[in-house]
Short mmCIF file of C-alpha atoms in Angstrom, two decimals:
data_model
loop_
_atom_site.label_atom_id
_atom_site.label_comp_id
_atom_site.label_asym_id
_atom_site.label_seq_id
_atom_site.Cartn_x
_atom_site.Cartn_y
_atom_site.Cartn_z
CA MET A 700 0.00 0.00 0.00
CA PRO A 701 1.11 3.57 -0.42
CA HIS A 702 3.74 4.64 2.05
CA PRO A 703 5.09 8.13 2.28
CA SER A 704 7.54 10.22 0.44
CA VAL A 705 7.25 13.00 3.02
CA PRO A 706 4.28 12.93 5.41
CA ARG A 707 1.93 15.84 4.80
CA ILE A 708 -0.52 17.40 7.20
CA GLY A 709 -3.95 16.16 6.30
CA ARG A 710 -7.53 16.58 7.47
CA THR A 711 -8.47 17.26 11.09
CA PHE A 712 -10.46 14.82 13.24
CA ALA A 713 -12.03 16.09 16.48
CA GLY A 714 -9.26 18.59 17.08
CA LEU A 715 -6.48 16.14 16.17
CA THR A 716 -4.19 16.70 13.20
CA ALA A 717 -3.98 13.63 10.98
CA VAL A 718 -0.66 12.70 9.44
CA ALA A 719 -1.41 11.31 5.98
CA ALA A 720 0.99 9.84 3.46
CA CYS A 721 1.09 8.93 -0.20
CA SER A 722 3.46 7.60 -2.84
CA ALA A 723 4.51 10.30 -5.25
CA GLY A 724 7.01 8.35 -7.34
CA LEU A 725 10.70 7.73 -6.82
CA LEU A 726 12.77 10.34 -5.00
CA ALA A 727 16.22 11.04 -6.32
CA ALA A 728 17.45 11.17 -2.75
CA PRO A 729 20.66 9.69 -1.35
CA ALA A 730 20.34 6.46 0.58
CA PRO A 731 20.35 6.82 4.36
CA ALA A 732 23.50 6.46 6.38
CA SER A 733 24.55 3.23 8.04
CA ALA A 734 22.29 1.82 10.70
CA THR A 735 22.44 1.55 14.45
CA PRO A 736 23.90 -1.89 15.32
CA ASP A 737 21.15 -3.21 17.60
CA PRO A 738 17.53 -2.02 17.45
CA ALA A 739 16.78 -3.43 20.88
CA ARG A 740 19.49 -1.20 22.35
CA ALA A 741 19.04 1.90 20.20
CA PRO A 742 19.27 5.00 22.41
CA GLY A 743 15.87 5.93 23.74
CA ALA A 744 14.16 2.91 22.15
CA PRO A 745 10.83 2.42 23.94
CA ARG A 746 10.09 -1.03 25.29
CA LEU A 747 6.84 -2.97 25.33
CA ALA A 748 5.79 -5.42 27.99
CA GLY A 749 6.70 -8.58 26.10
CA ALA A 750 7.67 -8.72 22.44
CA TYR A 751 5.31 -10.03 19.80
CA PRO A 752 5.76 -13.81 19.39
CA ASN A 753 8.19 -14.90 16.70
CA LEU A 754 5.76 -16.17 14.07
CA ALA A 755 8.18 -15.67 11.17
CA PRO A 756 11.42 -17.55 11.88
CA ARG A 757 12.21 -17.25 8.14
CA PRO A 758 11.43 -14.25 5.90
CA PRO A 759 7.76 -14.52 4.85
CA MET A 760 7.00 -15.55 1.26
CA GLY A 761 3.80 -15.15 -0.71
CA TRP A 762 1.69 -12.88 -2.90
CA ASN A 763 -0.02 -9.50 -2.47
CA ASN A 764 -2.27 -7.78 -4.99
CA TRP A 765 -1.24 -4.15 -4.42
CA SER A 766 1.62 -3.34 -6.81
CA TYR A 767 -0.02 -5.07 -9.77
CA TYR A 768 -3.79 -4.68 -9.20
CA MET A 769 -4.06 -1.86 -6.64
CA CYS A 770 -7.82 -1.51 -5.88
CA ASP A 771 -8.79 -3.51 -8.96
CA LEU A 772 -9.23 -6.68 -6.94
CA ASP A 773 -12.02 -9.09 -6.11
CA GLU A 774 -12.55 -12.64 -4.94
CA LYS A 775 -11.82 -14.06 -8.40
CA VAL A 776 -8.52 -12.18 -8.74
CA VAL A 777 -7.32 -13.40 -5.35
CA LEU A 778 -8.37 -17.02 -5.85
CA ASP A 779 -7.11 -17.17 -9.44
CA ASN A 780 -3.67 -16.04 -8.26
CA ALA A 781 -3.79 -18.48 -5.35
CA ARG A 782 -4.58 -21.36 -7.70
CA ALA A 783 -1.75 -20.23 -9.98
CA LEU A 784 0.70 -20.32 -7.05
CA VAL A 785 -0.26 -23.95 -6.51
CA ARG A 786 -0.38 -24.89 -10.20
CA THR A 787 3.03 -23.39 -11.04
CA GLY A 788 4.71 -25.02 -8.03
CA LEU A 789 5.56 -21.64 -6.47
CA ALA A 790 3.50 -22.47 -3.38
CA ARG A 791 5.49 -25.64 -2.89
CA LYS A 792 8.65 -23.52 -3.01
CA GLY A 793 7.41 -21.25 -0.22
CA TYR A 794 5.07 -18.66 -1.73
CA ARG A 795 2.15 -19.57 0.49
CA THR A 796 0.78 -16.42 2.16
CA VAL A 797 -1.86 -14.73 -0.01
CA THR A 798 -2.57 -11.22 1.25
CA VAL A 799 -5.48 -8.98 0.26
CA ASP A 800 -4.38 -5.34 0.42
CA ASP A 801 -6.37 -2.09 0.71
CA CYS A 802 -9.85 -1.66 -0.84
CA TRP A 803 -11.25 -5.04 0.24
CA MET A 804 -13.77 -3.54 2.65
CA SER A 805 -16.93 -1.47 2.44
CA ARG A 806 -16.70 2.27 2.99
CA GLN A 807 -18.64 2.01 6.25
CA ARG A 808 -18.60 -0.34 9.22
CA ASP A 809 -21.83 -2.15 10.02
CA ASP A 810 -24.25 -1.06 12.78
CA ARG A 811 -22.20 -3.04 15.32
CA GLY A 812 -18.97 -1.31 14.32
CA ARG A 813 -17.54 -4.28 12.46
CA LEU A 814 -15.51 -4.17 9.25
CA VAL A 815 -17.55 -5.43 6.31
CA ALA A 816 -16.21 -6.89 3.08
CA ASP A 817 -17.27 -5.14 -0.13
CA ARG A 818 -20.06 -7.50 -1.20
CA THR A 819 -19.60 -6.70 -4.88
CA LYS A 820 -15.91 -7.61 -4.79
CA PHE A 821 -16.17 -10.38 -2.20
CA PRO A 822 -19.75 -11.71 -2.40
CA HIS A 823 -19.03 -14.69 -0.16
CA GLY A 824 -17.18 -12.69 2.49
CA MET A 825 -13.68 -12.89 3.93
CA ALA A 826 -14.20 -16.01 6.04
CA HIS A 827 -15.08 -17.88 2.85
CA LEU A 828 -12.00 -16.49 1.11
CA GLY A 829 -9.82 -17.73 3.96
CA GLU A 830 -11.46 -21.16 3.83
CA GLN A 831 -10.70 -21.45 0.12
CA LEU A 832 -7.07 -20.45 0.63
CA HIS A 833 -6.64 -22.88 3.51
CA ARG A 834 -8.09 -25.71 1.41
CA MET A 835 -5.30 -25.07 -1.10
CA GLY A 836 -2.70 -25.32 1.67
CA LEU A 837 -2.13 -21.56 1.62
CA LYS A 838 -2.23 -18.90 4.34
CA PHE A 839 -4.64 -15.97 4.48
CA GLY A 840 -3.31 -12.42 4.82
CA ILE A 841 -5.37 -9.24 5.21
CA TYR A 842 -4.77 -5.48 5.26
CA ALA A 843 -5.67 -2.96 7.95
CA ASP A 844 -4.60 0.55 8.95
CA VAL A 845 -3.91 1.86 12.45
CA GLY A 846 -5.25 5.32 11.55
CA THR A 847 -8.74 6.68 11.15
CA LEU A 848 -8.85 5.66 7.46
CA THR A 849 -6.80 3.44 5.20
CA CYS A 850 -4.65 5.05 2.52
CA GLU A 851 -7.56 4.66 0.06
CA LYS A 852 -10.05 6.11 2.58
CA TYR A 853 -11.69 2.91 3.81
CA PRO A 854 -12.32 2.45 7.56
CA GLY A 855 -9.18 2.38 9.68
CA SER A 856 -8.84 0.36 12.87
CA LEU A 857 -8.26 3.26 15.28
CA GLY A 858 -10.76 2.84 18.10
CA HIS A 859 -11.57 -0.71 16.97
CA PHE A 860 -8.30 -2.56 17.51
CA GLN A 861 -9.61 -5.40 19.66
CA GLN A 862 -12.81 -5.69 17.66
CA ASP A 863 -10.92 -5.94 14.36
CA ALA A 864 -8.32 -8.34 15.76
CA GLU A 865 -11.07 -10.65 17.02
CA GLN A 866 -12.82 -10.48 13.67
CA PHE A 867 -9.61 -11.40 11.85
CA ALA A 868 -9.20 -14.32 14.24
CA ARG A 869 -12.77 -15.48 13.54
CA TRP A 870 -11.98 -15.32 9.81
CA LYS A 871 -8.89 -17.44 10.53
CA VAL A 872 -6.48 -14.84 9.21
CA ASP A 873 -2.81 -15.89 9.37
CA TYR A 874 -1.05 -12.62 8.47
CA VAL A 875 -1.97 -8.98 9.12
CA LYS A 876 -0.39 -6.08 7.24
CA ALA A 877 -1.07 -2.83 9.11
CA ASP A 878 -0.52 0.44 7.26
CA GLY A 879 -0.13 3.87 8.87
CA CYS A 880 -2.07 6.41 6.83
CA ASN A 881 -4.22 9.06 8.53
CA VAL A 882 -2.70 8.66 11.99
CA PRO A 883 -3.88 11.44 14.34
CA VAL A 884 -1.22 13.33 16.26
CA THR A 885 -2.47 15.06 19.40
CA PRO A 886 -1.15 18.62 19.77
CA GLY A 887 1.78 18.59 22.15
CA HIS A 888 2.64 14.95 21.47
CA GLY A 889 5.06 13.69 18.85
CA LYS A 890 4.38 11.82 15.65
CA GLU A 891 6.53 8.88 16.76
CA ALA A 892 4.64 8.59 20.05
CA ALA A 893 1.34 8.41 18.14
CA TYR A 894 2.56 5.65 15.83
CA ARG A 895 4.18 3.71 18.67
CA ASP A 896 0.98 3.84 20.73
CA LEU A 897 -1.35 2.76 17.91
CA TYR A 898 0.84 -0.05 16.58
CA GLY A 899 1.34 -1.21 20.15
CA GLN A 900 -2.43 -1.32 20.68
CA LEU A 901 -2.99 -3.42 17.57
CA SER A 902 -0.08 -5.69 18.48
CA ARG A 903 -1.56 -6.37 21.91
CA ALA A 904 -5.02 -6.90 20.42
CA LEU A 905 -3.74 -9.49 17.95
CA ARG A 906 -1.90 -11.32 20.74
CA ALA A 907 -4.98 -11.27 22.94
CA THR A 908 -7.02 -13.25 20.38
CA GLY A 909 -4.88 -16.34 20.95
CA ARG A 910 -4.65 -16.92 17.19
CA PRO A 911 -1.10 -16.76 15.75
CA MET A 912 -1.16 -13.98 13.13
CA THR A 913 2.13 -12.84 11.63
CA PHE A 914 2.23 -9.05 12.01
CA SER A 915 3.66 -6.82 9.28
CA VAL A 916 4.27 -3.28 10.55
CA SER A 917 4.44 -0.29 8.17
CA ALA A 918 5.51 2.32 10.74
CA PRO A 919 9.17 2.80 9.65
CA ALA A 920 8.12 3.77 6.12
CA TYR A 921 6.49 6.87 7.58
CA PHE A 922 9.77 8.01 9.17
CA GLN A 923 12.23 7.41 6.32
CA PHE A 924 12.81 11.15 5.88
CA ASP A 925 12.60 12.21 9.51
CA GLY A 926 16.30 11.61 10.19
CA ASP A 927 18.22 8.40 10.62
CA SER A 928 18.14 8.33 14.42
CA VAL A 929 14.34 8.52 14.53
CA TRP A 930 13.92 6.15 11.58
CA HIS A 931 16.17 3.55 13.17
CA ARG A 932 14.50 3.94 16.56
CA VAL A 933 11.09 3.25 14.97
CA MET A 934 12.52 0.05 13.50
CA GLY A 935 13.71 -0.84 16.99
CA TRP A 936 10.23 -0.77 18.51
CA SER A 937 8.71 -2.25 15.34
CA ALA A 938 10.79 -5.34 16.13
CA GLU A 939 8.96 -5.56 19.45
CA VAL A 940 5.41 -5.05 18.19
CA GLY A 941 5.65 -7.21 15.04
CA ASN A 942 7.55 -9.71 12.94
CA LEU A 943 8.55 -7.61 9.92
CA TRP A 944 8.38 -3.97 8.96
CA ARG A 945 8.26 -1.94 5.78
CA THR A 946 11.47 0.02 5.88
CA GLY A 947 10.73 2.78 3.35
CA ARG A 948 9.24 3.84 0.06
CA ASP A 949 6.96 1.60 -2.01
CA VAL A 950 8.33 -0.23 -5.00
CA ALA A 951 6.83 1.01 -8.29
CA LEU A 952 3.33 0.06 -9.42
CA GLU A 953 2.54 -1.98 -12.53
CA LYS A 954 1.26 1.16 -14.28
CA SER A 955 4.71 2.81 -13.90
CA THR A 956 7.15 2.98 -16.79
CA PRO A 957 9.82 0.27 -17.08
CA ALA A 958 12.48 2.86 -16.22
CA ALA A 959 10.59 3.89 -13.08
CA LYS A 960 10.19 0.25 -12.03
CA TRP A 961 13.91 -0.40 -12.37
CA ALA A 962 14.80 2.87 -10.59
CA SER A 963 12.53 1.94 -7.69
CA ILE A 964 14.14 -1.51 -7.35
CA VAL A 965 17.59 0.11 -7.18
CA TYR A 966 16.42 2.79 -4.76
CA ASN A 967 14.75 0.32 -2.39
CA PHE A 968 17.81 -1.93 -2.52
CA ARG A 969 20.08 0.98 -1.63
CA TYR A 970 18.17 2.14 1.40
CA ASN A 971 17.41 -1.36 2.71
CA SER A 972 20.94 -2.69 2.18
CA ARG A 973 22.20 -0.19 4.76
CA LEU A 974 19.88 -1.48 7.47
CA ALA A 975 21.46 -4.88 8.13
CA GLY A 976 22.27 -3.88 11.71
CA LEU A 977 18.58 -3.32 12.46
CA GLN A 978 17.40 -6.77 11.37
CA ARG A 979 17.76 -9.97 13.32
CA PRO A 980 16.56 -13.54 12.77
CA GLY A 981 12.78 -13.59 13.03
CA ARG A 982 12.52 -9.78 12.78
CA TRP A 983 12.82 -8.77 9.12
CA ASN A 984 13.49 -5.61 7.14
CA ASP A 985 10.97 -5.45 4.28
CA PRO A 986 11.93 -3.42 1.16
CA ASP A 987 8.60 -4.25 -0.54
CA PHE A 988 7.33 -6.50 -3.32
CA LEU A 989 9.05 -8.57 -5.98
CA LEU A 990 8.22 -7.33 -9.50
CA ALA A 991 9.11 -10.43 -11.53
CA GLY A 992 6.52 -10.52 -14.29
CA ALA A 993 6.02 -6.74 -14.39
CA ALA A 994 5.70 -5.31 -17.89
CA GLY A 995 8.89 -3.84 -19.30
CA LEU A 996 11.42 -5.26 -16.85
CA THR A 997 14.17 -7.35 -18.42
CA ARG A 998 15.22 -10.82 -17.31
CA HIS A 999 18.43 -9.32 -15.88
CA GLU A 1000 16.45 -6.75 -13.87
CA THR A 1001 13.99 -9.22 -12.37
CA GLN A 1002 16.82 -11.62 -11.56
CA SER A 1003 18.76 -8.81 -9.91
CA GLN A 1004 15.85 -7.94 -7.64
CA MET A 1005 15.35 -11.57 -6.65
CA SER A 1006 19.06 -12.07 -5.95
CA LEU A 1007 19.46 -8.83 -4.00
CA TRP A 1008 16.31 -9.43 -1.93
CA ALA A 1009 17.59 -12.93 -1.13
CA MET A 1010 20.94 -11.50 -0.02
CA MET A 1011 19.11 -9.07 2.27
CA ALA A 1012 16.99 -11.87 3.84
CA ALA A 1013 13.99 -9.84 2.72
CA PRO A 1014 10.42 -11.14 2.59
CA LEU A 1015 9.78 -12.58 -0.88
CA ILE A 1016 6.30 -11.32 -1.65
CA SER A 1017 5.34 -11.30 -5.31
CA SER A 1018 2.88 -8.76 -6.67
CA THR A 1019 1.93 -9.79 -10.18
CA ASP A 1020 -0.55 -11.80 -12.23
CA VAL A 1021 0.82 -15.22 -11.32
CA GLY A 1022 -1.22 -17.01 -13.96
CA ALA A 1023 0.28 -14.84 -16.70
CA LEU A 1024 3.92 -15.24 -15.64
CA SER A 1025 6.29 -16.09 -18.45
CA PRO A 1026 8.47 -19.20 -18.09
CA ALA A 1027 11.43 -16.86 -17.50
CA ALA A 1028 9.68 -15.00 -14.67
CA ARG A 1029 8.56 -18.28 -13.07
CA LYS A 1030 12.14 -19.48 -13.24
CA VAL A 1031 13.35 -16.35 -11.45
CA LEU A 1032 10.77 -16.60 -8.66
CA GLY A 1033 11.13 -20.37 -8.35
CA ASN A 1034 14.93 -20.69 -8.26
CA GLU A 1035 15.32 -22.91 -5.21
CA GLN A 1036 19.04 -22.18 -4.84
CA VAL A 1037 18.34 -18.43 -4.58
CA ILE A 1038 15.35 -18.99 -2.30
CA ALA A 1039 17.62 -21.05 -0.03
CA VAL A 1040 19.91 -18.03 0.38
CA ASP A 1041 16.95 -15.90 1.45
CA GLN A 1042 15.53 -18.59 3.74
CA ASP A 1043 18.87 -19.66 5.24
CA PRO A 1044 18.33 -20.70 8.88
CA LEU A 1045 21.07 -18.37 10.12
CA GLY A 1046 18.72 -15.50 9.25
CA VAL A 1047 21.42 -12.88 8.64
CA GLN A 1048 20.97 -9.94 6.28
CA GLY A 1049 23.92 -9.67 3.90
CA ARG A 1050 26.08 -6.56 4.08
CA VAL A 1051 27.60 -4.35 1.41
CA VAL A 1052 31.36 -5.00 1.44
CA ALA A 1053 32.32 -2.95 -1.64
CA GLN A 1054 30.51 -0.37 -3.74
CA ASP A 1055 30.74 2.59 -6.08
CA ASP A 1056 28.17 4.68 -7.92
CA ASP A 1057 27.23 1.88 -10.32
CA SER A 1058 27.98 -1.34 -8.45
CA ALA A 1059 27.75 -3.08 -5.12
CA VAL A 1060 29.08 -6.32 -3.68
CA LEU A 1061 27.26 -8.01 -0.80
CA SER A 1062 28.33 -10.90 1.41
CA LYS A 1063 26.06 -13.04 3.57
CA PRO A 1064 27.09 -15.85 5.93
CA LEU A 1065 25.14 -19.10 5.60
CA LYS A 1066 24.46 -21.67 8.29
CA ASN A 1067 26.64 -24.46 6.81
CA GLY A 1068 29.72 -22.21 6.72
CA ASP A 1069 29.36 -21.13 3.09
CA ARG A 1070 29.04 -17.51 2.02
CA ALA A 1071 26.65 -16.02 -0.51
CA VAL A 1072 28.30 -13.24 -2.50
CA ALA A 1073 26.37 -11.01 -4.91
CA LEU A 1074 28.08 -8.74 -7.45
CA PHE A 1075 25.58 -6.16 -8.74
CA ASN A 1076 26.10 -3.95 -11.80
CA SER A 1077 23.46 -1.21 -11.63
CA GLY A 1078 25.09 0.78 -14.42
CA GLY A 1079 24.45 0.93 -18.15
CA SER A 1080 27.58 -0.83 -19.43
CA PRO A 1081 29.07 -4.31 -18.88
CA ARG A 1082 31.60 -4.46 -16.04
CA THR A 1083 33.94 -6.94 -14.45
CA LEU A 1084 33.34 -6.92 -10.70
CA SER A 1085 35.48 -8.50 -8.01
CA VAL A 1086 36.06 -8.60 -4.29
CA SER A 1087 38.84 -10.13 -2.25
CA ALA A 1088 38.11 -13.20 -0.17
CA GLY A 1089 39.04 -11.29 2.98
CA ALA A 1090 36.66 -8.42 2.22
CA ALA A 1091 33.88 -10.96 1.63
CA GLY A 1092 34.40 -12.44 5.10
CA LEU A 1093 36.35 -15.51 3.98
CA ALA A 1094 39.87 -16.59 4.88
CA LYS A 1095 42.33 -14.34 3.05
CA SER A 1096 44.08 -17.34 1.55
CA GLY A 1097 42.60 -20.60 0.39
CA SER A 1098 40.68 -22.28 -2.39
CA TYR A 1099 37.00 -21.71 -3.02
CA GLU A 1100 34.28 -23.21 -5.18
CA LEU A 1101 32.04 -20.57 -6.74
CA HIS A 1102 28.58 -21.89 -7.59
CA ASN A 1103 26.64 -19.44 -9.79
CA LEU A 1104 23.10 -19.88 -8.45
CA VAL A 1105 21.46 -18.57 -11.62
CA THR A 1106 23.42 -20.35 -14.37
CA GLY A 1107 24.43 -23.37 -12.26
CA ARG A 1108 28.05 -23.06 -13.41
CA ARG A 1109 30.78 -24.00 -10.92
CA THR A 1110 34.25 -22.52 -10.96
CA HIS A 1111 37.17 -22.31 -8.53
CA SER A 1112 39.17 -19.43 -7.13
CA GLU A 1113 42.39 -19.17 -5.16
CA GLY A 1114 41.67 -15.63 -3.99
CA ASN A 1115 39.46 -12.94 -5.46
CA ILE A 1116 35.82 -13.60 -6.22
CA VAL A 1117 35.30 -12.33 -9.76
CA ALA A 1118 32.33 -11.92 -12.10
CA ARG A 1119 33.47 -11.03 -15.62
CA GLU A 1120 31.59 -8.77 -18.00
CA VAL A 1121 28.46 -8.53 -15.88
CA PRO A 1122 25.70 -7.13 -18.16
CA PRO A 1123 23.99 -3.85 -17.26
CA HIS A 1124 21.39 -4.19 -14.48
CA SER A 1125 22.59 -7.72 -13.71
CA THR A 1126 23.65 -9.49 -10.54
CA VAL A 1127 25.91 -12.51 -10.30
CA LEU A 1128 25.08 -14.53 -7.20
CA TYR A 1129 27.61 -17.07 -5.98
CA ARG A 1130 27.45 -19.59 -3.20
CA VAL A 1131 31.06 -19.73 -2.08
CA THR A 1132 32.29 -22.95 -0.45
CA PRO A 1133 35.78 -23.06 1.10
CA HIS A 1134 37.86 -26.14 0.22
#
């Protein structure tokens, strides 16, 4: 759902100023500075009485309608994509959480204050949708907002947190994505305090239902341009109230130009790659959806996003028409060797170990002692990229097998890890095994 460029002051509710937010395209802004090492110990980080249970020991994987369909969704769209996940084998490979984003509900609550599904879009209701997904062996995700209204002006959960959480539990929801549009800020109190309070209320309400619902928090995206110390602190308490958090700006929508889609992938990679110190196993930085299958993106570009997201231990959440995926796009999303890097049990986000304006090299430790090393050429011309074994976190001397996880080719190195003539917008992803 839309997250902010810069929050703007919006409408007023009962004397409270509402902080609204919207996506206004890609900012040509520099990526944030390096992150605070430990979110739990960030200076001034507020603490909750008991962290949210760890319901996501690996980065979540699945599908969400927003980037591709936006509000153009209904029961058929959701179930057709769910069936396609099963039919293509992507569900078997981990893409099992199907999340319905904004615009699923009616514009008004019912006379008992309950959220109501739009009966034109979802004639059988949300409980039925969840039943159908569960019968396919999939999980059911749903969208909410902690403010007065969602980003598309449907009812928010403010004032109804326990009621909505209990309704989600009755519908057997498995995953809740909570946005942060239209959050009221009381005069004299800070924006961060308002977000912390409301996300904390929803977190406690979800826990109180007794149903395990993975909680995706959008709070940090609303602080991306408020200064690094505040932004990082919000990620610190997001790790207490939920399981994953949107770190910043939305990835581009399907209606965007191919150039804008690629620019947004690079931008989101750059800001999220600097936040490795704020992630920990079971508490995940989320740089937004995978665009494999989006119109206009090249095979190299979609493969780069998949490889870079895997290196960052990011949630792998596709937003596309799964049934219309080309064989090439299915191959990118379904590459089990790359998925294994993302889902590695060690749960560590890879770090940038070398970079310039048009390239970056990341290294990520894996549980069996291997390293994943990605060499990314974001520029417009082919380049040979390399990094020393020592810089990549390996022994400075020794012999290494380099397994290219995209081509399958295996080579050996006695020192530097090299990718020759990497095409523009491409990433070479190696699994490096010491001999």
